[in-house]
Amino acid sequence: MLRAICLGRVKYDINLLVDVMPKEGSTQEFFNKVGCGGGCASNIGIGLSKWGISVAMSGVVGNDVYGSRIKEEFEAAHMDMRFLEQSFNNDTPLSTILVNKSTGLHTIYNISDKYIGIKKSDFDFTPDIIVVDGYDAIASKNILERFPNVPSVLVASIITKEVMDLCRKAKYVICTTEFAESVSGKKIDLQKMDTIVECYQKLKKRYLNAEFIITLGEKGALYSINNDIKISPSLKVQIVDTHGAKDSFAMAFSYIIANEKDLEKAVKYGCIAAGLSTTKLGARASIPTLEEVRKIYEQSY
């Protein structure tokens, strides 16, 4: 069985569907909610475990009810929790996510104490794939440097110098359009191919050893094969909640890289998984099955 290390933020999500966004000064009551663990690396770890990869989760939770629920989810997914740390001085980070019923777009309220860095790094095995979300830049840098020959995926959505520096360490960088534009200094206009090429070339010039995959939301994902820039289309679905799309994309991408090291297939799997994830509420609850993604891939390609 292939083995993975997923390192990054672990939190708890409370997902709420709303007809309209609450107005300032109003009081709202919610009786229907979807509560589950969250955090990019955490969601990717759950997904990879469900897809048949043995996952060691590295992160920090609090000594509270939300931390207990998260650990129960990890146990149910048969994940290796030896590297999951518990803080007795800080609560588990909590996110309240309001999802607009009519658009599927979301507004997130993150509530957390001062971040506690990951300390455990005594991994006693060499993984087949490493996934980091950049939230803990120091721990991410350490693991990428420790296993330089292992395929690694950085999910770069936080625009900070520390995450930008991590792009020099990771083999594959999955980033948002905003991240790519910020790093390259070039605005992407999908109607103008020259802006896409210029942005990508700036990224590659700055980070020679990284393969960049730029997620474009409903437009799909941009990537390059042998210097040929391509866009893989998104899956056309009825959108309920876009919150988990990025995590499902990165999870499916990482699965194919670990198993086949096929970049183009990994991007296509990612686009399919991301699309399927938007049809359900909640980032973790919406992670599609391997069979669902494989079936669509085989029908489409």
mmCIF file of C-alpha atoms in Angstrom:
data_model
loop_
_atom_site.group_PDB
_atom_site.id
_atom_site.type_symbol
_atom_site.label_atom_id
_atom_site.label_comp_id
_atom_site.label_asym_id
_atom_site.label_seq_id
_atom_site.Cartn_x
_atom_site.Cartn_y
_atom_site.Cartn_z
ATOM 1 C CA MET A 1 0.000 0.000 0.000
ATOM 2 C CA LEU A 2 1.261 3.480 -0.884
ATOM 3 C CA ARG A 3 1.913 5.846 2.010
ATOM 4 C CA ALA A 4 1.402 9.593 2.288
ATOM 5 C CA ILE A 5 2.178 12.359 4.748
ATOM 6 C CA CYS A 6 -0.316 15.231 4.863
ATOM 7 C CA LEU A 7 0.921 18.187 6.884
ATOM 8 C CA GLY A 8 -0.908 21.393 7.692
ATOM 9 C CA ARG A 9 -3.841 23.035 9.380
ATOM 10 C CA VAL A 10 -6.483 20.944 11.127
ATOM 11 C CA LYS A 11 -9.755 22.652 12.063
ATOM 12 C CA TYR A 12 -13.472 22.049 12.490
ATOM 13 C CA ASP A 13 -16.056 23.388 10.030
ATOM 14 C CA ILE A 14 -19.683 24.311 10.671
ATOM 15 C CA ASN A 15 -21.420 24.668 7.290
ATOM 16 C CA LEU A 16 -24.677 26.615 7.020
ATOM 17 C CA LEU A 17 -26.916 27.131 3.976
ATOM 18 C CA VAL A 18 -28.472 30.613 3.791
ATOM 19 C CA ASP A 19 -31.040 32.167 1.454
ATOM 20 C CA VAL A 20 -29.391 35.581 1.769
ATOM 21 C CA MET A 21 -26.318 36.746 3.618
ATOM 22 C CA PRO A 22 -27.160 38.131 7.100
ATOM 23 C CA LYS A 23 -27.437 41.892 7.401
ATOM 24 C CA GLU A 24 -25.409 43.815 9.941
ATOM 25 C CA GLY A 25 -27.277 44.070 13.244
ATOM 26 C CA SER A 26 -29.632 41.158 12.485
ATOM 27 C CA THR A 27 -30.158 37.974 14.507
ATOM 28 C CA GLN A 28 -30.159 34.641 12.694
ATOM 29 C CA GLU A 29 -31.091 31.159 13.865
ATOM 30 C CA PHE A 30 -29.839 28.030 12.140
ATOM 31 C CA PHE A 31 -31.242 24.559 12.804
ATOM 32 C CA ASN A 32 -29.719 22.658 9.891
ATOM 33 C CA LYS A 33 -25.954 22.418 9.727
ATOM 34 C CA VAL A 34 -23.209 20.145 8.488
ATOM 35 C CA GLY A 35 -20.386 19.846 11.003
ATOM 36 C CA CYS A 36 -17.147 18.036 10.191
ATOM 37 C CA GLY A 37 -13.393 18.324 10.367
ATOM 38 C CA GLY A 38 -11.728 20.696 7.946
ATOM 39 C CA GLY A 39 -8.479 22.262 6.843
ATOM 40 C CA CYS A 40 -6.866 21.728 3.444
ATOM 41 C CA ALA A 41 -4.218 19.133 4.358
ATOM 42 C CA SER A 42 -6.671 17.424 6.697
ATOM 43 C CA ASN A 43 -9.334 17.072 3.990
ATOM 44 C CA ILE A 44 -6.773 15.827 1.474
ATOM 45 C CA GLY A 45 -5.608 13.244 4.013
ATOM 46 C CA ILE A 46 -9.145 11.967 4.602
ATOM 47 C CA GLY A 47 -9.736 11.734 0.844
ATOM 48 C CA LEU A 48 -6.486 9.898 0.113
ATOM 49 C CA SER A 49 -7.198 7.462 2.937
ATOM 50 C CA LYS A 50 -10.657 6.737 1.524
ATOM 51 C CA TRP A 51 -9.057 6.216 -1.884
ATOM 52 C CA GLY A 52 -6.763 3.510 -0.526
ATOM 53 C CA ILE A 53 -3.554 5.308 0.446
ATOM 54 C CA SER A 54 -2.180 4.932 3.982
ATOM 55 C CA VAL A 55 -2.029 8.485 5.374
ATOM 56 C CA ALA A 56 -0.066 9.902 8.299
ATOM 57 C CA MET A 57 -1.638 13.185 9.430
ATOM 58 C CA SER A 58 0.610 15.891 10.852
ATOM 59 C CA GLY A 59 -1.128 18.826 12.527
ATOM 60 C CA VAL A 60 -2.410 20.240 15.818
ATOM 61 C CA VAL A 61 -5.855 20.038 17.481
ATOM 62 C CA GLY A 62 -7.094 21.344 20.812
ATOM 63 C CA ASN A 63 -8.125 19.355 23.849
ATOM 64 C CA ASP A 64 -11.814 20.032 23.251
ATOM 65 C CA VAL A 65 -14.957 18.545 21.726
ATOM 66 C CA TYR A 66 -14.008 19.608 18.201
ATOM 67 C CA GLY A 67 -10.567 18.062 18.536
ATOM 68 C CA SER A 68 -12.194 14.831 19.728
ATOM 69 C CA ARG A 69 -14.582 14.787 16.775
ATOM 70 C CA ILE A 70 -11.727 15.311 14.336
ATOM 71 C CA LYS A 71 -9.735 12.462 15.849
ATOM 72 C CA GLU A 72 -12.790 10.212 15.601
ATOM 73 C CA GLU A 73 -13.038 11.032 11.891
ATOM 74 C CA PHE A 74 -9.355 10.221 11.393
ATOM 75 C CA GLU A 75 -9.756 6.940 13.273
ATOM 76 C CA ALA A 76 -12.792 6.005 11.166
ATOM 77 C CA ALA A 77 -10.692 6.635 8.042
ATOM 78 C CA HIS A 78 -7.900 4.413 9.476
ATOM 79 C CA MET A 79 -5.335 7.215 9.377
ATOM 80 C CA ASP A 80 -1.992 7.154 11.177
ATOM 81 C CA MET A 81 -2.394 9.682 14.003
ATOM 82 C CA ARG A 82 0.994 9.282 15.657
ATOM 83 C CA PHE A 83 2.011 12.677 14.293
ATOM 84 C CA LEU A 84 -1.216 14.481 15.202
ATOM 85 C CA GLU A 85 -0.457 16.753 18.154
ATOM 86 C CA GLN A 86 -2.792 17.991 20.877
ATOM 87 C CA SER A 87 -2.614 21.425 22.473
ATOM 88 C CA PHE A 88 -3.887 21.799 26.034
ATOM 89 C CA ASN A 89 -3.591 25.591 25.970
ATOM 90 C CA ASN A 90 -5.386 26.401 22.722
ATOM 91 C CA ASP A 91 -8.749 25.425 21.255
ATOM 92 C CA THR A 92 -9.172 23.636 17.945
ATOM 93 C CA PRO A 93 -9.537 26.271 15.184
ATOM 94 C CA LEU A 94 -13.185 26.687 14.182
ATOM 95 C CA SER A 95 -14.654 27.899 10.893
ATOM 96 C CA THR A 96 -18.250 28.971 10.360
ATOM 97 C CA ILE A 97 -19.038 28.796 6.654
ATOM 98 C CA LEU A 98 -22.129 30.497 5.230
ATOM 99 C CA VAL A 99 -23.083 29.107 1.827
ATOM 100 C CA ASN A 100 -25.442 31.100 -0.401
ATOM 101 C CA LYS A 101 -28.135 28.728 -1.705
ATOM 102 C CA SER A 102 -28.613 30.600 -4.953
ATOM 103 C CA THR A 103 -24.952 30.963 -5.977
ATOM 104 C CA GLY A 104 -23.060 28.247 -4.082
ATOM 105 C CA LEU A 105 -20.523 30.872 -3.040
ATOM 106 C CA HIS A 106 -19.364 30.947 0.564
ATOM 107 C CA THR A 107 -18.245 33.338 3.276
ATOM 108 C CA ILE A 108 -15.897 31.961 5.928
ATOM 109 C CA TYR A 109 -15.398 33.154 9.502
ATOM 110 C CA ASN A 110 -12.220 31.615 10.952
ATOM 111 C CA ILE A 111 -11.973 31.609 14.741
ATOM 112 C CA SER A 112 -8.746 30.475 16.368
ATOM 113 C CA ASP A 113 -6.267 31.085 19.130
ATOM 114 C CA LYS A 114 -2.628 31.848 18.410
ATOM 115 C CA TYR A 115 -1.338 29.195 16.036
ATOM 116 C CA ILE A 116 0.721 26.429 17.621
ATOM 117 C CA GLY A 117 3.428 25.128 15.310
ATOM 118 C CA ILE A 118 3.871 21.449 14.525
ATOM 119 C CA LYS A 119 6.697 19.918 16.560
ATOM 120 C CA LYS A 120 6.617 16.204 15.709
ATOM 121 C CA SER A 121 8.854 15.419 12.765
ATOM 122 C CA ASP A 122 10.240 11.983 13.606
ATOM 123 C CA PHE A 123 8.659 10.210 10.628
ATOM 124 C CA ASP A 124 9.861 6.606 10.716
ATOM 125 C CA PHE A 125 9.099 5.799 7.073
ATOM 126 C CA THR A 126 9.703 7.240 3.619
ATOM 127 C CA PRO A 127 6.382 8.259 2.042
ATOM 128 C CA ASP A 128 5.343 7.861 -1.581
ATOM 129 C CA ILE A 129 3.761 11.334 -1.641
ATOM 130 C CA ILE A 130 3.925 14.428 0.580
ATOM 131 C CA VAL A 131 1.170 17.057 0.682
ATOM 132 C CA VAL A 132 1.539 20.358 2.549
ATOM 133 C CA ASP A 133 -0.795 23.352 2.627
ATOM 134 C CA GLY A 134 1.863 25.895 3.623
ATOM 135 C CA TYR A 135 -0.024 26.965 6.731
ATOM 136 C CA ASP A 136 2.876 25.812 8.904
ATOM 137 C CA ALA A 137 5.742 27.025 6.723
ATOM 138 C CA ILE A 138 8.524 25.856 9.036
ATOM 139 C CA ALA A 139 7.240 22.291 9.378
ATOM 140 C CA SER A 140 6.471 22.199 5.639
ATOM 141 C CA LYS A 141 10.001 23.316 4.777
ATOM 142 C CA ASN A 142 11.506 20.731 7.118
ATOM 143 C CA ILE A 143 9.610 17.782 5.652
ATOM 144 C CA LEU A 144 10.222 18.848 2.042
ATOM 145 C CA GLU A 145 13.946 19.133 2.753
ATOM 146 C CA ARG A 146 14.029 15.807 4.582
ATOM 147 C CA PHE A 147 12.503 13.918 1.647
ATOM 148 C CA PRO A 148 13.780 15.809 -1.427
ATOM 149 C CA ASN A 149 13.298 12.850 -3.779
ATOM 150 C CA VAL A 150 9.693 12.109 -2.785
ATOM 151 C CA PRO A 151 6.959 13.600 -5.046
ATOM 152 C CA SER A 152 5.561 16.569 -3.146
ATOM 153 C CA VAL A 153 2.480 18.746 -3.571
ATOM 154 C CA LEU A 154 2.176 22.262 -2.150
ATOM 155 C CA VAL A 155 -1.344 23.678 -2.102
ATOM 156 C CA ALA A 156 -0.508 27.383 -2.250
ATOM 157 C CA SER A 157 -3.502 29.543 -1.475
ATOM 158 C CA ILE A 158 -2.017 31.740 1.274
ATOM 159 C CA ILE A 159 -0.126 34.617 -0.329
ATOM 160 C CA THR A 160 2.847 35.049 1.999
ATOM 161 C CA LYS A 161 6.606 35.174 1.528
ATOM 162 C CA GLU A 162 6.939 31.918 3.461
ATOM 163 C CA VAL A 163 4.605 30.050 1.114
ATOM 164 C CA MET A 164 6.280 31.604 -1.916
ATOM 165 C CA ASP A 165 9.621 30.315 -0.613
ATOM 166 C CA LEU A 166 8.114 26.817 -0.269
ATOM 167 C CA CYS A 167 7.525 26.820 -4.038
ATOM 168 C CA ARG A 168 11.271 26.262 -4.380
ATOM 169 C CA LYS A 169 11.022 23.041 -2.363
ATOM 170 C CA ALA A 170 7.907 21.345 -3.793
ATOM 171 C CA LYS A 171 7.746 19.368 -7.026
ATOM 172 C CA TYR A 172 4.132 20.335 -7.772
ATOM 173 C CA VAL A 173 2.487 23.622 -6.784
ATOM 174 C CA ILE A 174 -1.300 23.875 -6.958
ATOM 175 C CA CYS A 175 -2.199 27.536 -6.639
ATOM 176 C CA THR A 176 -5.100 29.911 -7.104
ATOM 177 C CA THR A 177 -5.237 32.493 -9.870
ATOM 178 C CA GLU A 178 -4.745 35.197 -7.228
ATOM 179 C CA PHE A 179 -1.555 33.508 -5.984
ATOM 180 C CA ALA A 180 -0.159 33.108 -9.502
ATOM 181 C CA GLU A 181 -0.907 36.747 -10.369
ATOM 182 C CA SER A 182 0.604 38.010 -7.118
ATOM 183 C CA VAL A 183 3.838 36.024 -7.513
ATOM 184 C CA SER A 184 4.281 36.699 -11.229
ATOM 185 C CA GLY A 185 3.070 40.276 -11.181
ATOM 186 C CA LYS A 186 0.989 39.504 -14.278
ATOM 187 C CA LYS A 187 -2.795 39.592 -14.553
ATOM 188 C CA ILE A 188 -4.470 36.623 -16.245
ATOM 189 C CA ASP A 189 -7.172 37.283 -18.846
ATOM 190 C CA LEU A 190 -8.531 33.943 -20.058
ATOM 191 C CA GLN A 191 -9.652 35.615 -23.277
ATOM 192 C CA LYS A 192 -6.058 36.652 -24.046
ATOM 193 C CA MET A 193 -3.629 33.753 -24.393
ATOM 194 C CA ASP A 194 -0.602 36.034 -24.199
ATOM 195 C CA THR A 195 -1.486 37.003 -20.601
ATOM 196 C CA ILE A 196 -1.716 33.319 -19.642
ATOM 197 C CA VAL A 197 1.623 32.513 -21.265
ATOM 198 C CA GLU A 198 3.341 35.518 -19.714
ATOM 199 C CA CYS A 199 2.070 34.717 -16.210
ATOM 200 C CA TYR A 200 3.135 31.080 -16.483
ATOM 201 C CA GLN A 201 6.541 31.925 -17.882
ATOM 202 C CA LYS A 202 7.169 34.350 -15.010
ATOM 203 C CA LEU A 203 6.315 31.615 -12.511
ATOM 204 C CA LYS A 204 8.596 29.087 -14.190
ATOM 205 C CA LYS A 205 11.446 31.578 -14.454
ATOM 206 C CA ARG A 206 11.223 32.254 -10.729
ATOM 207 C CA TYR A 207 10.763 28.600 -9.741
ATOM 208 C CA LEU A 208 12.627 26.460 -12.253
ATOM 209 C CA ASN A 209 12.060 23.103 -10.568
ATOM 210 C CA ALA A 210 8.340 23.360 -9.771
ATOM 211 C CA GLU A 211 5.429 22.304 -11.938
ATOM 212 C CA PHE A 212 2.617 24.847 -11.498
ATOM 213 C CA ILE A 213 -1.066 23.992 -11.723
ATOM 214 C CA ILE A 214 -3.259 27.087 -11.550
ATOM 215 C CA THR A 215 -6.885 26.475 -10.567
ATOM 216 C CA LEU A 216 -9.342 28.660 -12.482
ATOM 217 C CA GLY A 217 -12.612 27.897 -10.696
ATOM 218 C CA GLU A 218 -15.405 27.140 -13.153
ATOM 219 C CA LYS A 219 -12.901 27.456 -16.015
ATOM 220 C CA GLY A 220 -10.886 24.406 -14.925
ATOM 221 C CA ALA A 221 -7.128 24.317 -14.358
ATOM 222 C CA LEU A 222 -4.086 25.583 -16.226
ATOM 223 C CA TYR A 223 -0.911 23.496 -16.489
ATOM 224 C CA SER A 224 2.011 22.789 -18.808
ATOM 225 C CA ILE A 225 3.317 19.636 -20.508
ATOM 226 C CA ASN A 226 6.682 19.919 -22.302
ATOM 227 C CA ASN A 227 6.352 23.722 -22.362
ATOM 228 C CA ASP A 228 2.901 23.404 -23.969
ATOM 229 C CA ILE A 229 0.443 25.375 -21.815
ATOM 230 C CA LYS A 230 -2.978 23.730 -21.529
ATOM 231 C CA ILE A 231 -6.305 24.240 -19.774
ATOM 232 C CA SER A 232 -8.259 21.239 -18.533
ATOM 233 C CA PRO A 233 -11.998 22.067 -18.416
ATOM 234 C CA SER A 234 -14.061 21.914 -15.264
ATOM 235 C CA LEU A 235 -16.916 19.468 -14.778
ATOM 236 C CA LYS A 236 -20.316 20.983 -15.588
ATOM 237 C CA VAL A 237 -22.580 20.406 -12.580
ATOM 238 C CA GLN A 238 -25.306 22.044 -10.516
ATOM 239 C CA ILE A 239 -23.306 23.896 -7.866
ATOM 240 C CA VAL A 240 -24.355 23.716 -4.208
ATOM 241 C CA ASP A 241 -21.156 24.672 -2.370
ATOM 242 C CA THR A 242 -17.735 25.569 -3.809
ATOM 243 C CA HIS A 243 -15.916 25.448 -0.477
ATOM 244 C CA GLY A 244 -14.321 22.017 -0.864
ATOM 245 C CA ALA A 245 -13.417 22.177 -4.559
ATOM 246 C CA LYS A 246 -9.764 23.130 -4.040
ATOM 247 C CA ASP A 247 -9.169 20.349 -1.512
ATOM 248 C CA SER A 248 -10.837 17.674 -3.640
ATOM 249 C CA PHE A 249 -8.821 18.829 -6.651
ATOM 250 C CA ALA A 250 -5.547 18.566 -4.742
ATOM 251 C CA MET A 251 -6.521 15.211 -3.248
ATOM 252 C CA ALA A 252 -7.320 13.592 -6.608
ATOM 253 C CA PHE A 253 -4.236 15.182 -8.179
ATOM 254 C CA SER A 254 -2.008 13.807 -5.408
ATOM 255 C CA TYR A 255 -3.536 10.336 -5.743
ATOM 256 C CA ILE A 256 -2.593 10.070 -9.422
ATOM 257 C CA ILE A 257 0.878 11.521 -8.852
ATOM 258 C CA ALA A 258 1.500 8.955 -6.103
ATOM 259 C CA ASN A 259 0.263 6.060 -8.221
ATOM 260 C CA GLU A 260 1.231 6.960 -11.785
ATOM 261 C CA LYS A 261 3.211 10.242 -11.760
ATOM 262 C CA ASP A 262 1.121 11.335 -14.755
ATOM 263 C CA LEU A 263 0.708 15.125 -14.558
ATOM 264 C CA GLU A 264 -1.939 15.467 -17.265
ATOM 265 C CA LYS A 265 -4.095 12.666 -15.874
ATOM 266 C CA ALA A 266 -3.657 14.094 -12.367
ATOM 267 C CA VAL A 267 -5.006 17.493 -13.478
ATOM 268 C CA LYS A 268 -7.991 15.892 -15.203
ATOM 269 C CA TYR A 269 -8.764 13.764 -12.136
ATOM 270 C CA GLY A 270 -8.486 16.927 -10.067
ATOM 271 C CA CYS A 271 -10.969 18.847 -12.222
ATOM 272 C CA ILE A 272 -13.476 15.992 -12.072
ATOM 273 C CA ALA A 273 -13.162 15.609 -8.298
ATOM 274 C CA ALA A 274 -13.447 19.371 -7.775
ATOM 275 C CA GLY A 275 -16.605 19.523 -9.859
ATOM 276 C CA LEU A 276 -18.239 16.612 -8.047
ATOM 277 C CA SER A 277 -17.392 18.148 -4.679
ATOM 278 C CA THR A 278 -19.389 21.293 -5.474
ATOM 279 C CA THR A 279 -22.631 19.292 -5.682
ATOM 280 C CA LYS A 280 -22.762 18.732 -1.902
ATOM 281 C CA LEU A 281 -22.517 20.866 1.232
ATOM 282 C CA GLY A 282 -19.319 20.745 3.273
ATOM 283 C CA ALA A 283 -15.705 20.320 2.162
ATOM 284 C CA ARG A 284 -15.168 16.936 3.792
ATOM 285 C CA ALA A 285 -18.677 15.554 3.266
ATOM 286 C CA SER A 286 -18.433 16.361 -0.440
ATOM 287 C CA ILE A 287 -15.218 14.427 -1.197
ATOM 288 C CA PRO A 288 -16.152 12.120 -4.104
ATOM 289 C CA THR A 289 -15.329 8.430 -4.262
ATOM 290 C CA LEU A 290 -12.558 7.070 -6.453
ATOM 291 C CA GLU A 291 -15.139 5.095 -8.429
ATOM 292 C CA GLU A 292 -17.147 8.250 -9.225
ATOM 293 C CA VAL A 293 -14.097 10.103 -10.522
ATOM 294 C CA ARG A 294 -12.668 7.136 -12.410
ATOM 295 C CA LYS A 295 -15.984 6.496 -14.184
ATOM 296 C CA ILE A 296 -16.236 10.067 -15.476
ATOM 297 C CA TYR A 297 -12.571 10.086 -16.505
ATOM 298 C CA GLU A 298 -12.950 6.865 -18.495
ATOM 299 C CA GLN A 299 -16.118 8.205 -20.166
ATOM 300 C CA SER A 300 -14.523 11.550 -21.019
ATOM 301 C CA TYR A 301 -10.966 10.605 -21.954
#
